[in-house]
Short mmCIF file of C-alpha atoms in Angstrom, two decimals:
data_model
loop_
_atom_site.label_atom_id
_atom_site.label_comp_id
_atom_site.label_asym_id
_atom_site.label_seq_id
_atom_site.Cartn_x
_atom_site.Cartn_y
_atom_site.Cartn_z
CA UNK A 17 -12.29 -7.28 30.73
CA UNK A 18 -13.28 -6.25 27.18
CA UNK A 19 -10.23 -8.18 25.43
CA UNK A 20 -11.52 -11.36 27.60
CA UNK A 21 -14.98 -10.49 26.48
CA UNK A 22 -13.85 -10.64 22.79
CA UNK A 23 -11.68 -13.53 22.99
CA UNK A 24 -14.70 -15.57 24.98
CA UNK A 25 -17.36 -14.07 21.83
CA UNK A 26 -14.81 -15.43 18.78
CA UNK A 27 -14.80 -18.20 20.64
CA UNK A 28 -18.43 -19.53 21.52
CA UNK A 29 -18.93 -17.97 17.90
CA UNK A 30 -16.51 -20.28 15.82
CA UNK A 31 -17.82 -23.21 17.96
CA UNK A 32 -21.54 -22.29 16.59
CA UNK A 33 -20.62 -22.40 13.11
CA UNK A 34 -18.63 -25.26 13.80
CA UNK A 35 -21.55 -27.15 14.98
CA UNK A 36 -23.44 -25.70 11.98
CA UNK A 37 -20.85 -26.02 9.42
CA UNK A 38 -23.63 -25.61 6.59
CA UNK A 39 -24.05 -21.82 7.60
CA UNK A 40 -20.74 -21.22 7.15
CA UNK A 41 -20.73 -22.52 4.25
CA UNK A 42 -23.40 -19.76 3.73
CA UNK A 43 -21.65 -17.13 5.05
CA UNK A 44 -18.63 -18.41 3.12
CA UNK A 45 -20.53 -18.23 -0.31
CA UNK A 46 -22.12 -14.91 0.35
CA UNK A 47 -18.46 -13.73 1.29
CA UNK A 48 -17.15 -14.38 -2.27
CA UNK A 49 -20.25 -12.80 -3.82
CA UNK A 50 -19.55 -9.51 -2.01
CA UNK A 51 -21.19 -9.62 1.07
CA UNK A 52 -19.40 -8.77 3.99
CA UNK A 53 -19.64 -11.09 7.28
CA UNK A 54 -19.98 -8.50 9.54
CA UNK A 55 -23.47 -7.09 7.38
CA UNK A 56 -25.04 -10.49 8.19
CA UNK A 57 -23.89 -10.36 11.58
CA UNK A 58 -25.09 -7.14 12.03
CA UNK A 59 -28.32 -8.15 10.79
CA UNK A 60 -28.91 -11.23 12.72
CA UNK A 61 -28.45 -8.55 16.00
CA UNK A 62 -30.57 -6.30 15.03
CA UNK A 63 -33.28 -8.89 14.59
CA UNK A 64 -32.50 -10.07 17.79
CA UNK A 65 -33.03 -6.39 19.16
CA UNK A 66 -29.55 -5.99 19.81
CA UNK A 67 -28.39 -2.61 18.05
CA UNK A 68 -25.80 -3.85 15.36
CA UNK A 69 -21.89 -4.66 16.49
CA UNK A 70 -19.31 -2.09 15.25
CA UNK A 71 -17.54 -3.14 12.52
CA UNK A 72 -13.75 -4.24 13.41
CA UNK A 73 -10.82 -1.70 13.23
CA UNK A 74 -8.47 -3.75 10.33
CA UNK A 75 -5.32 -4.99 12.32
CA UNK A 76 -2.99 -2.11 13.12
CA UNK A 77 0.50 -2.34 11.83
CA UNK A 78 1.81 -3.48 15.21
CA UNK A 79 0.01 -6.60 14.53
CA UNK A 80 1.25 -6.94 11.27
CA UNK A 81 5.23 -6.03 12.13
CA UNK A 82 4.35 -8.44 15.35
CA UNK A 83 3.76 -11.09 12.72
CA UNK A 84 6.37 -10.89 10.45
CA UNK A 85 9.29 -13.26 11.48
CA UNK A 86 10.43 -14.34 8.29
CA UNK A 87 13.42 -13.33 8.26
CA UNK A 88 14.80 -16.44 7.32
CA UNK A 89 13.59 -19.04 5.32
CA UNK A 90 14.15 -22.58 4.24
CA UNK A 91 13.01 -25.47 2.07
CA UNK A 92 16.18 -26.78 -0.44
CA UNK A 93 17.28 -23.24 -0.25
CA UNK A 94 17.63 -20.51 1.96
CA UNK A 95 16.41 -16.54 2.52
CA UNK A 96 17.29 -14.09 4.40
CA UNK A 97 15.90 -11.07 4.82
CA UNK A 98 18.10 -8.22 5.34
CA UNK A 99 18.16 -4.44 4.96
CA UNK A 100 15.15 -4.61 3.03
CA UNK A 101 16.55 -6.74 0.34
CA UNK A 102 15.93 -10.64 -0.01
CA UNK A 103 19.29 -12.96 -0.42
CA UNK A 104 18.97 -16.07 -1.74
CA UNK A 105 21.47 -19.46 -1.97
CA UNK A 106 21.02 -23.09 -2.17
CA UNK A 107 18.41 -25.24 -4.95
CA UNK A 108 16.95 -22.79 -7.24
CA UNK A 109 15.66 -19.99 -5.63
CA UNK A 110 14.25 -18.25 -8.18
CA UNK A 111 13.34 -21.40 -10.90
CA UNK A 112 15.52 -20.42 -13.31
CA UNK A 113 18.00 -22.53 -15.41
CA UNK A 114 20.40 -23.94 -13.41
CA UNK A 115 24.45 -23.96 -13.81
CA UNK A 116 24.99 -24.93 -10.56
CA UNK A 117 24.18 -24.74 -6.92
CA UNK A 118 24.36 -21.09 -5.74
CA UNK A 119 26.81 -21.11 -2.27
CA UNK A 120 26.77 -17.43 -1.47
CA UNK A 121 23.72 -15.19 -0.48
CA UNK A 122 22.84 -13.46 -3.65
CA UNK A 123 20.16 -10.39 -3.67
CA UNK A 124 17.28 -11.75 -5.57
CA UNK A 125 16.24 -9.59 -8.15
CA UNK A 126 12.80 -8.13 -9.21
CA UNK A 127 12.14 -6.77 -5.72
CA UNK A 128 9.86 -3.52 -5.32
CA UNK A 129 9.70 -2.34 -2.09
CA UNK A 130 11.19 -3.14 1.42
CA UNK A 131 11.64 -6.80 1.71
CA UNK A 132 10.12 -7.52 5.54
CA UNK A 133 9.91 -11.05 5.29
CA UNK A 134 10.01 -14.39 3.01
CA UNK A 135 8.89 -17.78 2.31
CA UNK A 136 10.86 -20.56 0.30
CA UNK A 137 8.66 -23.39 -1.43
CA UNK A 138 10.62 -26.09 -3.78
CA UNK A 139 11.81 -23.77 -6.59
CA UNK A 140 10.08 -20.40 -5.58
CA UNK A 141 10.63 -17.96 -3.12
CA UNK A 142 8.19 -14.90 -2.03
CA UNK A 143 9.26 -11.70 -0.18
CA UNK A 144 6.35 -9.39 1.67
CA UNK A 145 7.16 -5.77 1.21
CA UNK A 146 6.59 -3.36 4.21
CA UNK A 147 3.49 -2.12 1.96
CA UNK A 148 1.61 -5.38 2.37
CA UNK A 149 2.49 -6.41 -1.14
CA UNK A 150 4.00 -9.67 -1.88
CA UNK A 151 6.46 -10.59 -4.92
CA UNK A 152 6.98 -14.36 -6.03
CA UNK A 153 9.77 -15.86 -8.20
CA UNK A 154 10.20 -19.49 -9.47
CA UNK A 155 8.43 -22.01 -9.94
CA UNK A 156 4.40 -21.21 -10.87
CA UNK A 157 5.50 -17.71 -10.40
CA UNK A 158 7.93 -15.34 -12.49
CA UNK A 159 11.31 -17.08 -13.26
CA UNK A 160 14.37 -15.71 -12.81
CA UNK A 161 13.30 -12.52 -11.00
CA UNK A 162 10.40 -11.34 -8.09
CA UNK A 163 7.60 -9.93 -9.75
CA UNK A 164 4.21 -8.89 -7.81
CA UNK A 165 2.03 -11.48 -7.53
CA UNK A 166 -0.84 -11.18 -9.51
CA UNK A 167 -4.40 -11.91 -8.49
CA UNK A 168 -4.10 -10.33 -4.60
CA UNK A 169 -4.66 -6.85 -5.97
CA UNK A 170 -5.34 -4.34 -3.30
CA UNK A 171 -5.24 -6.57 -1.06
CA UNK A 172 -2.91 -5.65 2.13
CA UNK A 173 -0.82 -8.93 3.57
CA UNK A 174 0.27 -9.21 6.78
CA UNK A 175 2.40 -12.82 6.38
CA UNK A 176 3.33 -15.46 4.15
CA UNK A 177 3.68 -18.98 4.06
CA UNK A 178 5.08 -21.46 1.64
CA UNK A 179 4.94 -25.32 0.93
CA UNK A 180 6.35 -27.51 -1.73
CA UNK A 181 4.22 -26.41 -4.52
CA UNK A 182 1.51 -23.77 -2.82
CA UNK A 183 1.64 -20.54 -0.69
CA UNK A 184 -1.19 -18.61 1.68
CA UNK A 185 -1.30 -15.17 2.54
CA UNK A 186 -3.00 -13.65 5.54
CA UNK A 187 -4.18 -10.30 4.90
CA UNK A 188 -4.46 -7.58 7.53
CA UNK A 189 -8.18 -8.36 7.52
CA UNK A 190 -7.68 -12.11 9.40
CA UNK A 191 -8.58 -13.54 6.07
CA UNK A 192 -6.02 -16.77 4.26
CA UNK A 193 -5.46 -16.88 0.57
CA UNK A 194 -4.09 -19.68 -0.99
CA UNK A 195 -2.24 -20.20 -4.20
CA UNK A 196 -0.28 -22.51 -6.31
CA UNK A 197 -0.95 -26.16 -7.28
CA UNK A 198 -4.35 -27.68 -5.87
CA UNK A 199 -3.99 -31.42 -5.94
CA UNK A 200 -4.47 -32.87 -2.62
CA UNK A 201 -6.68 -30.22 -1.44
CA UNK A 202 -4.42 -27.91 -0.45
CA UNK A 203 -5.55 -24.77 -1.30
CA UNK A 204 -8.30 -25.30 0.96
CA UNK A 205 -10.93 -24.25 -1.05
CA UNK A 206 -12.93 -26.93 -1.63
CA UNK A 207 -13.13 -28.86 -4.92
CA UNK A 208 -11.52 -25.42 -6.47
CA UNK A 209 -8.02 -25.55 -7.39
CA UNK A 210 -7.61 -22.50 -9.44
CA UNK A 211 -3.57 -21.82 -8.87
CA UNK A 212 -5.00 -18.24 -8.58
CA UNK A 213 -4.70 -16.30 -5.81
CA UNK A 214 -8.51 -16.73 -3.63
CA UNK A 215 -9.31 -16.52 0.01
CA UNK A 216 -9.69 -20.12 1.97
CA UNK A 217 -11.64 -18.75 5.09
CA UNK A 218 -11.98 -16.10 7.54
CA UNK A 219 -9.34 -17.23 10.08
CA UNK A 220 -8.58 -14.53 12.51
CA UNK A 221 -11.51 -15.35 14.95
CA UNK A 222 -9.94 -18.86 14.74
CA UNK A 223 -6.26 -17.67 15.62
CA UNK A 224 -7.58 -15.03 18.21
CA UNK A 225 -9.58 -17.96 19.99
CA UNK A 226 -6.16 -20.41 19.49
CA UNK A 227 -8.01 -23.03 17.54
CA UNK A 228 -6.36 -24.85 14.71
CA UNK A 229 -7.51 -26.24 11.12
CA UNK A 230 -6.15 -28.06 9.29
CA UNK A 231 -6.66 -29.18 5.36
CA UNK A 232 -5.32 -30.95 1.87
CA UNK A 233 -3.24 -34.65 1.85
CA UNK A 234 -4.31 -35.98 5.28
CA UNK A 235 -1.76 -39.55 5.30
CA UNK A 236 0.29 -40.19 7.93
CA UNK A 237 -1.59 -38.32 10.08
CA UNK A 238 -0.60 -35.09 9.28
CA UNK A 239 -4.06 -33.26 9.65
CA UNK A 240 -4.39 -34.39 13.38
CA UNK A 241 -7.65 -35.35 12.92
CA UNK A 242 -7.54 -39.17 13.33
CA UNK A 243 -6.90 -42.29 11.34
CA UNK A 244 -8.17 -40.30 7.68
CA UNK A 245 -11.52 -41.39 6.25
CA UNK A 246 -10.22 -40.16 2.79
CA UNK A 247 -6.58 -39.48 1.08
CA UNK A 248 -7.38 -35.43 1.12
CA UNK A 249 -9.16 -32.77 3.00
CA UNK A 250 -10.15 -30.07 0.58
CA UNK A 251 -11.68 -27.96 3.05
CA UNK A 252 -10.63 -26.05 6.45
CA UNK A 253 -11.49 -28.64 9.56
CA UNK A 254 -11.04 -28.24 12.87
CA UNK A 255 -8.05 -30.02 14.67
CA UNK A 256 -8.75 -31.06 18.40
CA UNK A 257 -5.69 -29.65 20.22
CA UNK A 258 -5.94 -29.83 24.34
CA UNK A 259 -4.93 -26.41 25.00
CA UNK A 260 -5.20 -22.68 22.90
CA UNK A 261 -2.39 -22.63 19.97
CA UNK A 262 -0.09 -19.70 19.84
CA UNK A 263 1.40 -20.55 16.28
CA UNK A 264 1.60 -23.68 14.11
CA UNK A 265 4.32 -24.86 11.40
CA UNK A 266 4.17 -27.50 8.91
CA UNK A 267 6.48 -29.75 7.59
CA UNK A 268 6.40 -31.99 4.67
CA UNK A 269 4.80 -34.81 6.50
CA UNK A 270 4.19 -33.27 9.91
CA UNK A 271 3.29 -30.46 11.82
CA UNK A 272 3.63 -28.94 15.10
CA UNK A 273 1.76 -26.63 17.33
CA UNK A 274 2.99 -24.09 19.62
CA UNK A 275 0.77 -23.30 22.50
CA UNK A 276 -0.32 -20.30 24.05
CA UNK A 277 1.32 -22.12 28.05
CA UNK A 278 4.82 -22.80 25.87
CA UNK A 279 4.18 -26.18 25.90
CA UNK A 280 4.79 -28.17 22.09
CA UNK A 281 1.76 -30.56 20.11
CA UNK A 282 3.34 -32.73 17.19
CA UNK A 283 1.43 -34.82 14.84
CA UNK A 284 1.81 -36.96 11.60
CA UNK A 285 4.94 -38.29 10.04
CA UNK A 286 7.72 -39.88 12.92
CA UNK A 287 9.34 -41.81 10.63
CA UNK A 288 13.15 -40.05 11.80
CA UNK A 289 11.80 -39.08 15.43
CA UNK A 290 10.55 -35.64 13.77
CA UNK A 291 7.66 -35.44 16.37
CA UNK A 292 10.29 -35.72 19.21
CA UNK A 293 7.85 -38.54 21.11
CA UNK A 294 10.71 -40.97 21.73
CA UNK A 295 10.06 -43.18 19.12
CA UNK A 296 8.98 -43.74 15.55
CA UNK A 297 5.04 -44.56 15.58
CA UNK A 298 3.28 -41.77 13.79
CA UNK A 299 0.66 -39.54 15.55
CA UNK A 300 -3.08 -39.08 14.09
CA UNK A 301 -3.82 -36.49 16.35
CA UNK A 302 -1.73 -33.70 18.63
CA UNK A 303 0.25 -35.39 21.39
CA UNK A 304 2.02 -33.31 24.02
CA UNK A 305 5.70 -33.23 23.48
CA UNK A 306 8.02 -33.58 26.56
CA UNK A 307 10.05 -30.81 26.81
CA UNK A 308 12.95 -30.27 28.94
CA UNK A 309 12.53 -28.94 32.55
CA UNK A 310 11.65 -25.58 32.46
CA UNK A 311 11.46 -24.86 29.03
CA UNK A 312 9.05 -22.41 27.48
CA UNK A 313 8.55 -22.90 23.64
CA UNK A 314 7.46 -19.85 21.74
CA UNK A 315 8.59 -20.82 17.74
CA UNK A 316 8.64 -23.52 15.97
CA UNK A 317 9.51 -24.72 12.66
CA UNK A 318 9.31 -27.97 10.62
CA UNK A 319 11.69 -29.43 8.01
CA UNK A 320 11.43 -32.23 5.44
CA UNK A 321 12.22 -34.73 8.33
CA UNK A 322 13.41 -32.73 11.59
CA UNK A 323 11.82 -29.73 13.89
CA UNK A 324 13.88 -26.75 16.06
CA UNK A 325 11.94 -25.19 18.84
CA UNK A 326 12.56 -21.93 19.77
CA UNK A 327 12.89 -21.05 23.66
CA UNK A 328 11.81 -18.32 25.57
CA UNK A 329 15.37 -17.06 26.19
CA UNK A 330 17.43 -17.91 23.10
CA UNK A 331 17.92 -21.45 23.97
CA UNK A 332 17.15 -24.10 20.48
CA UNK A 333 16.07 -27.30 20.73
CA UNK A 334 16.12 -30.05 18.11
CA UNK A 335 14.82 -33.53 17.13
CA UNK A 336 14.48 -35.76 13.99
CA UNK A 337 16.32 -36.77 11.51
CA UNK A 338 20.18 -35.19 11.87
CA UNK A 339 21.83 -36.88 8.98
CA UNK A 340 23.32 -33.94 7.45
CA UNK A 341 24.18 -32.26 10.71
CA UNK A 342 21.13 -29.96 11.09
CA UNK A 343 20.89 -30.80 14.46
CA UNK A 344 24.33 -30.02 15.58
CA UNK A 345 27.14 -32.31 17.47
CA UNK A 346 25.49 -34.83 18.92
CA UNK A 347 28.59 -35.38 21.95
CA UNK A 348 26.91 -36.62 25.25
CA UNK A 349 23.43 -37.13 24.11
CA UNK A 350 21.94 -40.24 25.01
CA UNK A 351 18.38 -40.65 22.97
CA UNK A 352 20.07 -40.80 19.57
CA UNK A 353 20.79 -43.65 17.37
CA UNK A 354 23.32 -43.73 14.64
CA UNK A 355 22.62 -45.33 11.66
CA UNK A 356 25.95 -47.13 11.75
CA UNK A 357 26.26 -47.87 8.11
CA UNK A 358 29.50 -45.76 7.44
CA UNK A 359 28.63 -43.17 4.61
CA UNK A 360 29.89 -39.99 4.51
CA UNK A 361 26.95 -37.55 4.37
CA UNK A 362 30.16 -35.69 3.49
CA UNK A 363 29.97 -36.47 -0.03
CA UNK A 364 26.97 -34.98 -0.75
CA UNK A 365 26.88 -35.56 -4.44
CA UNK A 366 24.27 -38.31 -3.96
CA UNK A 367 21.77 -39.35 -5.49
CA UNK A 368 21.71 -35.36 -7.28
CA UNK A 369 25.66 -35.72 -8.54
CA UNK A 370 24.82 -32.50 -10.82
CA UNK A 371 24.43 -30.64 -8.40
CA UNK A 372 27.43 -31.08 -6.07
CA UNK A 373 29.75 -31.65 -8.96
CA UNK A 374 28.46 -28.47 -11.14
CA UNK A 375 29.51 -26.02 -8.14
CA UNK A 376 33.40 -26.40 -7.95
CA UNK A 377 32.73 -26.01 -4.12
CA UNK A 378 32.44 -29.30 -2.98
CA UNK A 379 35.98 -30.07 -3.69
CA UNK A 380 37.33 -27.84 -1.29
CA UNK A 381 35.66 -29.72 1.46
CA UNK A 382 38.52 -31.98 1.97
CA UNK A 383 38.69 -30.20 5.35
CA UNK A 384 34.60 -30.12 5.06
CA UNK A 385 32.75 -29.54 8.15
CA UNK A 386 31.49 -32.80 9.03
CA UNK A 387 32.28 -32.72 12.52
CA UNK A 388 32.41 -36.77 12.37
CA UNK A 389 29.63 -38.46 10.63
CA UNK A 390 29.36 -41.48 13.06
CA UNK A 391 27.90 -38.73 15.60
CA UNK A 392 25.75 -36.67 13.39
CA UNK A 393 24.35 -40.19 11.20
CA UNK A 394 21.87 -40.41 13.86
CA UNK A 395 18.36 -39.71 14.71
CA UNK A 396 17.34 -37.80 17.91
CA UNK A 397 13.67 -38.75 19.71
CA UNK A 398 13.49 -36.15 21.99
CA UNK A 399 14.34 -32.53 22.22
CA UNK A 400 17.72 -32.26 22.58
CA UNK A 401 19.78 -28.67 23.07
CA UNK A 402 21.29 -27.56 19.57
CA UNK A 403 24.69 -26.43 21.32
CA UNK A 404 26.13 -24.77 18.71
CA UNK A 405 23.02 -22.31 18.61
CA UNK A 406 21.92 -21.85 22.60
CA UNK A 407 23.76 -19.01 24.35
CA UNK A 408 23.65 -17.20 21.26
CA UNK A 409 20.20 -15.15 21.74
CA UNK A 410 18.19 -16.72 18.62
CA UNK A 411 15.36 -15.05 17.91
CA UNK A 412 13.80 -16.71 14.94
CA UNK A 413 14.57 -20.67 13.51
CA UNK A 414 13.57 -21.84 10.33
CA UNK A 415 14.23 -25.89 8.99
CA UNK A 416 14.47 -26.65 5.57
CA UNK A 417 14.85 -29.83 3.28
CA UNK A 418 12.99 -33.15 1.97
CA UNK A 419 11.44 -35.96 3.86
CA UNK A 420 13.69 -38.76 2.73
CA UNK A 421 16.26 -37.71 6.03
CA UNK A 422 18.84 -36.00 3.33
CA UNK A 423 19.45 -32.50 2.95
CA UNK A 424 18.14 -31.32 6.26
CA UNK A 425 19.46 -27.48 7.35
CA UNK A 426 18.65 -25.52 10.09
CA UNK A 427 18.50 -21.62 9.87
CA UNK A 428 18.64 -19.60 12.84
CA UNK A 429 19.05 -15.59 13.74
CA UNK A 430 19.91 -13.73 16.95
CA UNK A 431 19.13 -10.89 18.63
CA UNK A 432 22.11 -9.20 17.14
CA UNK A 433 21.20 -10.13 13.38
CA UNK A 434 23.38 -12.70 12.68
CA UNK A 435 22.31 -15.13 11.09
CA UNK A 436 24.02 -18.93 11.37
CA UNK A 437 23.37 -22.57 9.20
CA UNK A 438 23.72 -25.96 10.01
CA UNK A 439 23.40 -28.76 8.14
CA UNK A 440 23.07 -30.11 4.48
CA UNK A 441 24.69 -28.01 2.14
CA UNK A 442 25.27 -29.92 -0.95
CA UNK A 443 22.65 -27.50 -2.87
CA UNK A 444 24.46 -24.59 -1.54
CA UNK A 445 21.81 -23.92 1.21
CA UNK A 446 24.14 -22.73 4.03
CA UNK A 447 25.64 -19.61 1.76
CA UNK A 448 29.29 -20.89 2.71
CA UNK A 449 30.57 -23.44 0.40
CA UNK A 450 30.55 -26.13 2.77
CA UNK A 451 28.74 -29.71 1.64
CA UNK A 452 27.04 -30.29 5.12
CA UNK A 453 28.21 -28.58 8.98
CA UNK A 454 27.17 -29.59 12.22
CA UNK A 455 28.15 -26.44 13.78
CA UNK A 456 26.72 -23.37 12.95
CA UNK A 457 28.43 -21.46 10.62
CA UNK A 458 27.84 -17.64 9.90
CA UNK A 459 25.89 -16.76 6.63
CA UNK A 460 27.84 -13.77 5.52
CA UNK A 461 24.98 -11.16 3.65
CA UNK A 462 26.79 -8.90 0.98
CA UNK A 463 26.92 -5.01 1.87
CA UNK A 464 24.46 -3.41 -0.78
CA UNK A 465 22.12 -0.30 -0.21
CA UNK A 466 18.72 -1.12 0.62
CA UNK A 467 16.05 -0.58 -2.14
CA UNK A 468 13.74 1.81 -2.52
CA UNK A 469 10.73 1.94 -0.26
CA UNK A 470 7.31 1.39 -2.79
CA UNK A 471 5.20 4.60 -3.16
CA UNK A 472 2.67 2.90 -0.94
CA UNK A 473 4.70 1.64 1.79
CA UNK A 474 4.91 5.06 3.46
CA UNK A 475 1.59 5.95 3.43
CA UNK A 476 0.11 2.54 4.58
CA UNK A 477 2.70 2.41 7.16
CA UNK A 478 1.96 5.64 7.97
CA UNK A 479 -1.95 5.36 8.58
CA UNK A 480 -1.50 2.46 10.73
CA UNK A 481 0.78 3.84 12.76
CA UNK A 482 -1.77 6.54 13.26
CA UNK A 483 -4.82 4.19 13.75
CA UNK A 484 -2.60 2.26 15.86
CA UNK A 485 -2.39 5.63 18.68
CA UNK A 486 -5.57 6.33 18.61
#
């Protein structure tokens, strides 16, 4: 009764300051000058002779272990997170000077801590420690190596997120901080676009009460707010989903919501089918995806130009483009279309030639694991089984690549820990030396001794353990 009491009070509160959106821009300024929410809150009780609301235990670390399923990550490379370290292949994980794409997992170095999770942007990757610190490398961070990522402080993060050129962090108090490049709005923070690390909103009540918002380039659709007034949306809106979201991913042109019933929202970009609708007309706002019978979606994740939905059970399914294979065989699927023009995806020099003929790998895919290109030249409408990956117990998907319908991969990882790839590898992004595969192969994860844990891992972990049982 008191959780439903809660969840009802976020709720008819976030809808208030919605319909007064120039007091939350109040309580938003007052916020960054140093005064807490909860004070005016408190306040505005207390004149109301209510005696003032307790202030809010921060989330315990179940919450924050709850949250953290990045344990693999993808845009035109790959990360995986394992034993505490952070592996990377593919397009320039780190920034640095390339000599070549990088086919096998490497540790990535600079890394203080226990790696719990990561996020891959176009030329950066970031790894959250189990201390609730997190350590960029790359592009618009430190090249070459992880270093901490200056700017967040003390500040204790709970999961990260990255796009093409920005990140945001949600801290363990329900607040977002964005960082990175600005233009378009995405940072979220109005007409600021400081690449410094600064918070966007409070957006726990917003999660807790499954609402969704939505912010920065708004073509195509890709807000979900309707047909867009302007080219950008600076600033945190509301998007009008039917039902409470669960969890939301974003691609490079659209997005996807999972809700709290299992069932699957998709809006923006459809140009390859990536919304799974059944056809190729772009969505301004969330449509309800038609999922197979029984199905039960709880993950979801977007690539440049194709999704993967995680089932409750294991199961994967996949739509979009499937070019490169990310997809999987496409044998006895019947809402697919090939694209019938002959090329071999196979030779995956294209239109980057450096960077399949620098690695020495792609010639030993005379044998390369096409699995026919007439089947996987194709894109797929509607969510379709990725049989190469159901039966397997996944656990966690991630989709990488760009929105042209090339270079398109598809990460997955199982109950076990394995973890498998699928799809473009020109750029080394499936850690196996293969130019593209539409069955999964394994990602095989060098045996090295985990790093140390940081000095204040244990103790954080350790007092929110404690809160946690009390």
């Amino acid at each position: 009764m008191l959780a439903e009491l809660r969840e009802t009070a976020i709720r008819r509160l976030g809808e208030l300051l919605d319909a007064a959106p120039d007091v939350a821009d109040q309580i938003a300024a007052l916020e960054r000058a140093g005064v807490a929410p909860e004070k005016l809150f408190a306040a505005a009780l207390k004149r109301r002779g209510a005696a003032p609301a307790a202030r809010p235990p921060a989330l315990d670390g179940s919450w924050a272990a709850a949250l953290r399923t990045g344990r693999v990550a993808a845009s035109l490379h790959s990360l995986v997170v394992d034993n505490g370290a952070v592996y990377g292949f593919g397009f320039d994980p780190l920034g640095a000077p390339r000599r070549g794409a990088r086919h096998a997992p490497r540790a990535l170095p600079g890394l203080a801590g226990r790696a719990v999770s990561a996020a891959a942007g176009w030329g950066f990757s970031l790894a959250l420690t189990d201390d609730g610190a997190v350590h960029g490398g790359g592009r618009g961070f430190s090249p070459g190596s992880l270093a901490a990522v200056a700017g967040l402080g003390a500040v204790r993060v709970a999961m990260v997120a990255a796009g093409a050129a920005h990140a945001l962090c949600l801290d363990d108090a329900g607040r977002v901080w964005s960082l990175g490049c600005g233009d378009d709005g995405r940072l979220g923070r109005g007409p600021d676009r400081d690449p410094a690390p600064a918070v966007v909103c409070r957006a726990l009540a917003a999660t807790a009460g499954g609402r969704v918002y939505s912010w920065g380039h708004a073509g195509a659709g890709r807000l979900g707010r309707g047909p867009p007034a302007w080219p950008e949306e600076p600033a945190p809106k509301p998007v009008a989903v039917a039902v409470a979201v669960a969890a939301v991913a974003a691609g490079k042109y659209h997005s996807l919501a999972v809700a709290a019933d299992g069932s699957l929202y998709a809006f923006g970009d459809n140009s390859y089918g990536q919304l799974g609708l059944g056809g190729d007309d772009d969505a301004f706002e969330p449509a309800r995806v038609d999922l197979p019978a029984g199905a039960v979606v709880v993950a979801a994740a977007a690539g440049g130009s194709h999704s993967v939905v995680l089932l409750e059970g294991g199961d994967v399914l996949g739509f979009g483009s499937n070019a490169d294979g990310q997809l999987g065989e496409l044998e006895d699927v019947e809402d697919v279309e090939s694209d019938g023009d002959g090329e071999d995806d196979g030779d995956s020099d294209g239109a980057d030639g450096e960077d399949g003929a620098s690695s020495g790998d792609d010639a030993s895919d005379a044998s390369d694991d096409s699995d026919g290109s007439d089947e996987t030249a194709a894109e797929v409408w509607t969510p379709t089984r990725i049989a190469g990956l159901c039966g397997r117990g996944v656990v966690e998907v991630a989709a990488g690549g760009d929105a042209t319908g090339d270079a398109g991969h598809t990460l997955a990882v199982t109950k076990a820990g394995a973890v498998f790839a699928l799809g473009a590898g020109q750029h080394g992004q499936l850690g196996a030396g293969l130019p593209r595969a539409a069955t999964p192969v394994p990602v095989a994860i060098p045996a090295a001794a985990a790093p140390p844990r940081a000095r204040r891992g244990q103790a954080w972990a350790a007092k929110r353990k404690t809160k946690s049982k009390q």
